[in-house]
Tab-separated table of C-alpha atoms in Angstrom:
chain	number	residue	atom	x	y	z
U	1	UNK	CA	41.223	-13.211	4.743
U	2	UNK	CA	39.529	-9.911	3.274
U	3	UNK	CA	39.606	-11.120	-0.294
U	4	UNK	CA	37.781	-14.425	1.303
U	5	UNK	CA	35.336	-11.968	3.107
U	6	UNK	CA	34.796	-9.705	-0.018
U	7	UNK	CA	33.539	-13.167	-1.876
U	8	UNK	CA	31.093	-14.730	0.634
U	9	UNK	CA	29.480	-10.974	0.331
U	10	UNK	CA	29.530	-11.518	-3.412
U	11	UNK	CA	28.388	-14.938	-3.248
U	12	UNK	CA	25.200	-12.780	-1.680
U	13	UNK	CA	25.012	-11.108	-4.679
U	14	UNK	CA	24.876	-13.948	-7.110
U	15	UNK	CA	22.328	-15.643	-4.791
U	16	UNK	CA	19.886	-13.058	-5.335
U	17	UNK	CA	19.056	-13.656	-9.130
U	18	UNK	CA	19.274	-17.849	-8.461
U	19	UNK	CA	16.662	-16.938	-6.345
U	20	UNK	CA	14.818	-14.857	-8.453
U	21	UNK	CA	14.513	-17.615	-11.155
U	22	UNK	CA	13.471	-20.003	-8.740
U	23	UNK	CA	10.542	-17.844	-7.949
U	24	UNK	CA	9.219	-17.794	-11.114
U	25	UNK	CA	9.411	-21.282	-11.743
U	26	UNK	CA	7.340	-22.029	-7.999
U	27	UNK	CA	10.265	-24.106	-6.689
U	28	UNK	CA	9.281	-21.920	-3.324
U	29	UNK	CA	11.067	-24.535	-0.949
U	30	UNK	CA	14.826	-23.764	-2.853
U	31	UNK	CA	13.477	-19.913	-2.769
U	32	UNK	CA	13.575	-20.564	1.198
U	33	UNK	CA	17.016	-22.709	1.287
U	34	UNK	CA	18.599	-20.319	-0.585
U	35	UNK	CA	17.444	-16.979	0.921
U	36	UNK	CA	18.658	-18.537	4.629
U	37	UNK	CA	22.115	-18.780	2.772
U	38	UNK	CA	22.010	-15.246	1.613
U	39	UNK	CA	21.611	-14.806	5.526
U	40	UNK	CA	24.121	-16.486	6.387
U	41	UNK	CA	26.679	-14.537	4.084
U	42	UNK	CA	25.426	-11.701	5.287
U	43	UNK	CA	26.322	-12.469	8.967
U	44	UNK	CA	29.001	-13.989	8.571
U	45	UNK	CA	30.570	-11.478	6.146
U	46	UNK	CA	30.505	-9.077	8.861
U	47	UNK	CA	31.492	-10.997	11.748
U	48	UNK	CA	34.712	-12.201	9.979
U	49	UNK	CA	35.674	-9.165	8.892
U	50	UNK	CA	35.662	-7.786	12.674
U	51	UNK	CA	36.911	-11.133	14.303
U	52	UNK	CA	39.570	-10.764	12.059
U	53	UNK	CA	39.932	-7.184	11.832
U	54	UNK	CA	39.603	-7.536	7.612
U	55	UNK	CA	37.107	-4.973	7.029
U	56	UNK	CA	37.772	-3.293	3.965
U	57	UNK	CA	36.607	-0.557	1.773
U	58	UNK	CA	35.140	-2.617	-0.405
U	59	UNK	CA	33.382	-4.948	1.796
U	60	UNK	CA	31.773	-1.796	3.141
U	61	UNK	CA	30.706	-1.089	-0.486
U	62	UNK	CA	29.494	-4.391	-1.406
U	63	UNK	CA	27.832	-5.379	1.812
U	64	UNK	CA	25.023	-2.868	1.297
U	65	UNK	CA	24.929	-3.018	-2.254
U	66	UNK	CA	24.775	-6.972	-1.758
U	67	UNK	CA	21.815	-6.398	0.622
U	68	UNK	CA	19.828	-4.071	-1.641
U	69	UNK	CA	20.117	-6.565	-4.946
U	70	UNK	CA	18.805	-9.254	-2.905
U	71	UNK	CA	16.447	-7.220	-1.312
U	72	UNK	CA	14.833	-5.485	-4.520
U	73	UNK	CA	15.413	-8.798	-6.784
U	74	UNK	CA	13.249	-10.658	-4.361
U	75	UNK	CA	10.791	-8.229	-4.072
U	76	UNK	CA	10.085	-7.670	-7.634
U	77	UNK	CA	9.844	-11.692	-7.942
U	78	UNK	CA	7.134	-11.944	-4.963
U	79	UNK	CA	5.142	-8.852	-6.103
U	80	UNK	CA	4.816	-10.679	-9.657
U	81	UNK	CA	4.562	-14.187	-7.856
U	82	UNK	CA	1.480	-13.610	-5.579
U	83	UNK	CA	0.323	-10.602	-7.988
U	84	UNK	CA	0.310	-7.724	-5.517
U	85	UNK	CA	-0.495	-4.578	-5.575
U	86	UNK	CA	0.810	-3.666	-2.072
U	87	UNK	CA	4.159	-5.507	-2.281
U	88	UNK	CA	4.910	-3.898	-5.492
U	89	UNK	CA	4.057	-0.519	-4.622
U	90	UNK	CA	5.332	-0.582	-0.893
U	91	UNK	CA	9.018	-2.731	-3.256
U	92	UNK	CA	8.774	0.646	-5.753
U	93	UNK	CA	8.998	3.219	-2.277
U	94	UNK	CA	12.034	0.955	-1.036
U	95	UNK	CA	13.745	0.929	-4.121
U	96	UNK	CA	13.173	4.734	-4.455
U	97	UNK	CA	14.661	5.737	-1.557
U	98	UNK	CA	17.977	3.108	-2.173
U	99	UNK	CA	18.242	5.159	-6.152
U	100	UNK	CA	17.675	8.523	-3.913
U	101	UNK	CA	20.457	7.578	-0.823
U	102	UNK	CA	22.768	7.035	-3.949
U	103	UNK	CA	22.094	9.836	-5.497
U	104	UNK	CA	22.655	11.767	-2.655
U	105	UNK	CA	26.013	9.840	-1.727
U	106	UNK	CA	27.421	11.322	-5.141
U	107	UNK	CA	26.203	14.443	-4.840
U	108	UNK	CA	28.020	14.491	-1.840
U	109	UNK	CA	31.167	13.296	-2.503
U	110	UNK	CA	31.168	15.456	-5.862
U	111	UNK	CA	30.561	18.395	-3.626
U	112	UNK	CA	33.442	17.890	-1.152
U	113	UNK	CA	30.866	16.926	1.504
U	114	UNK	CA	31.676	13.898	3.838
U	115	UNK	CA	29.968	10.656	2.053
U	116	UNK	CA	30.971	8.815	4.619
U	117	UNK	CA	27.985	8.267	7.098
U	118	UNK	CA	28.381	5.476	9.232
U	119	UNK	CA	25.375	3.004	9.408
U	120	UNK	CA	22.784	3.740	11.483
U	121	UNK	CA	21.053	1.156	14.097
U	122	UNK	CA	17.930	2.512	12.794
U	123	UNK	CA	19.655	1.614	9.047
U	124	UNK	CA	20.180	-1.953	10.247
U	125	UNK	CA	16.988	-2.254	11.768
U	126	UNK	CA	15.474	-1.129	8.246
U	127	UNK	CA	17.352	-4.102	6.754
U	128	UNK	CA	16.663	-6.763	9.151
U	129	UNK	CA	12.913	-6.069	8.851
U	130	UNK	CA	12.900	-5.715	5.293
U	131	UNK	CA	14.635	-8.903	5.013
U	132	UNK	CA	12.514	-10.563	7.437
U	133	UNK	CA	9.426	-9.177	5.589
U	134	UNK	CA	10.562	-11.359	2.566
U	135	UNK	CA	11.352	-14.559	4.947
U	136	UNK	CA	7.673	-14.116	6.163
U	137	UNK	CA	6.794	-14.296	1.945
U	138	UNK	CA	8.772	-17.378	1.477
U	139	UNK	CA	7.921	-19.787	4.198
U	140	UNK	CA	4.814	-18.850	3.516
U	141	UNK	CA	4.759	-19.718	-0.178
U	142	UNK	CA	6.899	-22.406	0.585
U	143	UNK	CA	4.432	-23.765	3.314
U	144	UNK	CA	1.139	-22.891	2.360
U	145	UNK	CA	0.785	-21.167	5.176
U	146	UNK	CA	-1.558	-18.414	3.949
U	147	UNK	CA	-1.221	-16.181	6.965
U	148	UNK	CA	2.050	-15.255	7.250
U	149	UNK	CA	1.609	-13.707	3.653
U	150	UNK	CA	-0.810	-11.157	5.559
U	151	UNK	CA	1.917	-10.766	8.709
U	152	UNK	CA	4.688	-10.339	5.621
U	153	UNK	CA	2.534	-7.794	4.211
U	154	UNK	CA	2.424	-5.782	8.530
U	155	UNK	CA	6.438	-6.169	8.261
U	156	UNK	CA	6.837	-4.647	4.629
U	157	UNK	CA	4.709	-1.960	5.792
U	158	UNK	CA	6.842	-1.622	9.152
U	159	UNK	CA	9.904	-2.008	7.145
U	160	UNK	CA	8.580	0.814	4.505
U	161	UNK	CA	8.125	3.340	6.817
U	162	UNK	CA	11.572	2.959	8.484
U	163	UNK	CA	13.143	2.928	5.122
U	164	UNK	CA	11.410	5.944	4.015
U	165	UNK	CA	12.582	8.226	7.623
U	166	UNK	CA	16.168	6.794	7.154
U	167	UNK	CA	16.003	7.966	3.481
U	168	UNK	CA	14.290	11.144	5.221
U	169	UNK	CA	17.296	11.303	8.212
U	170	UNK	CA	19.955	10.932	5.531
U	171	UNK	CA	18.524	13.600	3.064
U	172	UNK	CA	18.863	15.686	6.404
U	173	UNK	CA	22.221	14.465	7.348
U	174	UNK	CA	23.651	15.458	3.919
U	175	UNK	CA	22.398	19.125	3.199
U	176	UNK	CA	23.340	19.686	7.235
U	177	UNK	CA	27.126	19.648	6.611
């Protein structure tokens, strides 16, 4: 069941540049279809692995790192799509902080520190908004429905901000111990 597990969370990770390519090329409704897969792997990654008690090492590795490609791939491909400033700037502080937890996870575990910090509610919170932030982008591209790019725009901020005091929170976390 874990290997099974470990490959819907990859299948997360191979959705991310399908839906990348079918930014470019405007074919927003697919962009939309396949993002709401990408969900789905990444719920029901997690609850199978504790319905079934197969939660792995791996799985913990890739689940995040699964998130974060789909996250930053899809960002990139919006703030080139509808040419903007904020997305791309507010995309560059997310992905800043994700190159800057890493960093500090191996500086950590090179330094006999404890790298393993469990997931915060605040950390999922981060994700789910982030993630919903990019929804918001899609149905509205997909839709025409201009306004939700401006309420996508109020989430990415939201979602910004909480990934910048979890980066902040984690930076603390590590130099604590």
């Amino acid at each position: 069941m874990t290997n099974f597990i470990n490959f819907i969370t990859v299948a997360r990770i191979f959705l991310a540049p399908i839906i990348l390519i079918f930014l470019i090329f405007g074919n927003y409704f697919a962009c939309v279809l396949l993002f709401f897969l990408a969900g789905l792997t990444d719920y029901f990654d997690g609850y199978l692995a504790r319905k079934y008690n197969a939660e792995s090492q791996l799985g913990e590795i890739l689940d995040p790192i699964a998130d974060k490609i789909l996250i930053v791939f899809i960002l990139i491909g919006l703030s080139v799509d509808l040419d903007s400033f904020l997305i791309a700037f507010l995309g560059s502080l997310i992905i800043a902080r994700e190159i800057g937890v890493s960093a500090l996870r191996d500086y950590s575990s090179r330094n006999n520190k404890s790298h393993k910090t469990k997931v915060t509610y605040l950390a999922k919170i981060k994700t789910s908004v982030q993630l919903f932030s990019i929804g918001l982008y899609l149905f509205a591209l997909a839709f025409s429905f201009n306004l939700l790019i401006i309420i996508g725009d109020i989430f990415l901020i939201i979602a910004t901000l909480i990934t910048l005091y979890t980066g902040y929170e984690y930076t603390l976390n590590v130099f604590k111990k």
